[in-house]
XYZ file of N, CA and C in Angstrom:
285
model
N 0.651 -1.344 0.398
C -0.049 -0.137 0.173
C 0.640 1.261 -0.016
N 0.942 2.365 -0.689
C 1.315 3.497 -0.865
C 0.709 4.586 -0.075
N 1.488 5.452 0.761
C 1.044 6.161 1.441
C 1.253 7.549 1.272
N 0.741 8.371 1.136
C 0.950 9.921 0.692
C 0.637 10.955 2.265
N 1.456 11.407 2.249
C 0.722 12.449 3.341
C 1.144 13.978 2.363
N -0.097 14.699 2.807
C 0.021 15.607 1.627
C -0.196 17.083 2.616
N 0.849 17.946 2.448
C 1.179 18.927 3.190
C 1.181 20.148 2.177
N 0.087 21.253 2.366
C -0.230 22.408 2.398
C 0.960 23.418 3.328
N 1.823 24.630 2.627
C 3.207 25.104 3.324
C 3.160 26.431 2.339
N 2.919 27.157 3.659
C 3.159 29.019 3.620
C 3.749 29.073 4.678
N 5.032 29.729 4.188
C 6.236 30.313 5.422
C 6.433 29.275 6.549
N 6.824 27.995 5.968
C 6.765 26.948 7.452
C 8.528 26.637 7.050
N 9.090 27.481 6.748
C 10.545 27.524 7.057
C 11.206 26.841 8.038
N 10.649 26.965 9.594
C 11.125 26.590 11.145
C 10.952 25.460 11.254
N 9.650 24.670 10.635
C 9.018 23.543 10.719
C 9.026 22.236 9.966
N 9.395 22.817 8.608
C 8.969 21.389 7.394
C 9.640 20.894 7.471
N 11.863 20.872 7.979
C 12.419 19.990 7.793
C 12.073 19.011 8.780
N 11.462 18.912 9.990
C 11.375 18.302 11.034
C 9.992 17.552 10.857
N 8.991 17.994 10.249
C 7.677 17.366 9.241
C 8.578 16.118 8.891
N 9.193 16.951 7.378
C 9.627 15.680 6.565
C 10.289 14.326 7.062
N 11.254 14.963 8.115
C 12.015 14.091 8.135
C 11.035 12.636 9.421
N 10.088 13.619 10.125
C 9.346 12.357 10.820
C 8.404 11.462 9.986
N 8.382 11.747 8.701
C 7.369 11.365 7.941
C 8.860 10.214 7.312
N 9.478 10.337 7.266
C 10.696 9.529 6.945
C 11.280 8.055 7.831
N 11.006 8.739 8.848
C 11.070 7.362 10.498
C 9.859 6.930 10.851
N 8.578 6.659 10.166
C 7.213 5.931 10.008
C 8.336 4.054 10.038
N 7.617 3.382 10.472
C 7.745 2.108 10.201
C 7.088 1.767 8.610
N 5.970 2.244 9.230
C 5.896 1.980 7.223
C 5.634 2.907 6.189
N 6.425 2.301 5.391
C 7.091 3.729 4.582
C 6.114 4.659 3.805
N 6.291 6.238 3.856
C 5.119 6.981 3.545
C 5.930 8.347 2.823
N 5.259 8.940 1.982
C 6.353 9.904 1.097
C 5.304 11.167 1.073
N 5.706 12.172 0.847
C 5.411 14.006 1.612
C 4.723 14.078 -0.380
N 4.082 14.543 -0.268
C 3.514 15.974 -1.347
C 3.543 17.044 -0.971
N 3.507 18.027 -1.049
C 3.478 19.243 -0.964
C 3.369 20.081 -1.978
N 2.382 21.009 -2.029
C 2.040 22.185 -2.193
C 2.192 23.706 -1.313
N 3.029 24.078 -2.277
C 3.823 25.178 -1.472
C 3.163 26.720 -2.031
N 2.821 27.700 -0.713
C 1.733 28.035 -1.813
C 2.536 29.730 -1.145
N 3.491 29.908 -2.109
C 4.108 31.107 -2.360
C 4.179 31.916 -1.267
N 5.285 31.462 -0.380
C 6.024 31.798 1.049
C 6.904 32.921 0.419
N 7.225 33.490 1.918
C 8.448 34.755 1.354
C 9.519 34.488 2.541
N 8.957 33.284 2.701
C 10.311 32.946 4.155
C 11.665 32.385 3.598
N 11.478 31.820 2.620
C 12.747 30.437 1.928
C 12.205 29.285 1.804
N 11.435 29.220 2.458
C 10.471 27.783 2.182
C 10.805 26.672 0.663
N 9.975 27.561 -0.181
C 10.552 27.485 -1.303
C 11.589 26.858 -1.647
N 12.502 27.669 -1.793
C 13.940 27.449 -2.022
C 14.623 26.209 -1.184
N 14.099 25.921 0.144
C 14.882 25.407 0.880
C 14.290 23.884 0.561
N 13.425 24.297 0.200
C 12.367 22.241 -0.314
C 12.952 21.990 -1.701
N 13.733 23.281 -2.578
C 14.305 22.658 -3.957
C 15.666 22.387 -3.573
N 16.176 22.273 -2.822
C 17.482 21.872 -2.092
C 17.767 20.386 -1.559
N 15.831 20.146 -1.059
C 15.867 19.099 -0.155
C 15.304 17.912 -0.781
N 15.042 17.171 -2.352
C 14.447 16.736 -3.028
C 14.093 15.158 -2.391
N 15.411 15.120 -1.627
C 15.271 14.271 -1.180
C 14.052 13.612 -0.142
N 13.595 14.623 0.405
C 12.677 14.499 1.642
C 11.227 14.759 1.104
N 11.114 14.770 -0.397
C 9.211 14.731 -0.888
C 9.618 13.902 -2.146
N 8.128 13.425 -2.383
C 8.023 12.297 -3.447
C 7.925 13.107 -4.725
N 6.910 14.295 -4.042
C 6.466 15.511 -5.319
C 6.081 17.010 -4.525
N 6.723 18.218 -5.226
C 6.283 19.246 -4.665
C 6.003 20.541 -5.670
N 4.823 21.297 -5.414
C 4.743 22.232 -6.588
C 4.366 23.365 -5.802
N 4.690 24.572 -6.683
C 4.381 25.538 -6.166
C 3.312 26.540 -7.064
N 2.408 27.129 -6.150
C 1.034 27.136 -7.017
C 1.572 28.410 -7.533
N 0.612 28.881 -8.471
C 1.087 29.839 -9.178
C 0.581 31.336 -8.504
N -0.178 31.166 -7.685
C -0.895 32.289 -7.044
C -1.703 31.361 -5.545
N -1.445 32.785 -4.593
C -1.763 32.052 -3.506
C -2.847 31.095 -3.219
N -3.361 30.268 -2.976
C -4.432 29.578 -2.833
C -5.157 29.433 -1.570
N -4.275 29.341 -0.658
C -4.543 29.598 1.108
C -4.710 27.774 1.371
N -5.238 27.356 2.741
C -5.221 26.297 2.486
C -5.883 25.224 2.357
N -7.093 25.462 2.489
C -7.748 24.246 0.966
C -7.455 24.089 -0.196
N -7.350 25.244 -0.626
C -6.821 25.071 -2.362
C -5.579 23.910 -2.400
N -4.424 24.460 -1.245
C -3.157 23.957 -1.571
C -3.261 22.319 -0.583
N -4.384 21.917 -0.077
C -4.335 20.867 0.362
C -4.909 19.871 -0.737
N -5.966 20.787 -1.477
C -6.317 20.169 -3.124
C -5.023 19.633 -3.925
N -4.482 20.929 -4.240
C -3.091 20.897 -4.971
C -2.099 19.609 -4.534
N -1.620 19.586 -3.540
C -0.710 18.560 -2.757
C -1.895 17.120 -3.164
N -3.143 16.636 -2.440
C -4.324 15.645 -2.792
C -4.081 15.343 -4.588
N -4.315 16.268 -5.325
C -3.771 15.773 -6.780
C -2.296 15.439 -7.012
N -1.274 15.432 -6.378
C 0.297 15.342 -6.399
C -0.065 14.017 -6.045
N -0.378 13.562 -4.787
C -0.379 12.422 -4.646
C -1.150 10.819 -5.263
N -2.317 11.798 -6.003
C -3.139 10.895 -6.901
C -2.536 10.337 -7.560
N -2.060 11.071 -7.965
C -1.290 11.191 -9.312
C 0.059 10.278 -9.367
N 0.437 10.122 -8.146
C 1.691 9.346 -8.118
C 1.326 8.149 -7.892
N -0.081 7.615 -7.706
C -0.395 6.047 -7.724
C -0.655 5.690 -5.792
N -0.996 6.813 -4.940
C -0.701 6.789 -3.666
C -2.396 5.572 -3.352
N -2.268 4.991 -2.681
C -3.847 4.055 -2.252
C -4.123 4.591 -1.011
N -3.482 5.704 -0.401
C -4.216 5.963 0.892
C -3.626 7.399 1.182
N -4.431 8.138 2.327
C -3.629 9.902 2.018
C -3.977 10.282 3.283
N -2.595 10.941 4.120
C -3.058 11.487 4.934
C -2.584 13.262 5.172
N -3.126 13.864 5.886
C -3.365 15.321 5.189
C -2.147 15.891 6.954
N -1.020 17.077 6.910
C -0.885 17.386 7.712
C -0.186 18.460 7.091
N 0.121 19.784 8.607
C -0.015 20.433 8.672
C 1.887 20.683 8.299
N 2.214 21.728 8.126
C 4.155 22.365 8.038
C 4.699 21.777 9.486
N 3.834 22.550 10.117
C 4.668 21.983 11.737
C 4.653 21.017 12.298
N 3.362 20.046 11.615
C 2.826 18.608 12.393
C 4.576 17.930 12.591
N 4.358 17.080 13.329
C 5.620 15.702 13.705
C 4.848 14.744 13.771
N 5.053 13.489 13.245
C 4.109 12.298 13.043
C 5.068 11.516 14.002
N 4.403 10.539 14.619
C 5.110 10.144 16.041
C 4.852 8.319 15.740
């Protein structure tokens, strides 16, 4: 079963690395799908420098907000063949 964690991200630079690391530390393999919502704190640039931490990432052409970015991330996960999708915030951690 392919598991996707969808993450809307806006100005999440202080937290996104810890969130992505927590996804990779799960006992069942899971992948991150991120919709980056036009951050101005360096989040997008940081994500581009760390492609090993996510399966798919897109930067929204315009700000879509939480719901729009969640839908955009879900489209990425579904297009990649995920069987199950979980939502998370960029400042969450999985335990």
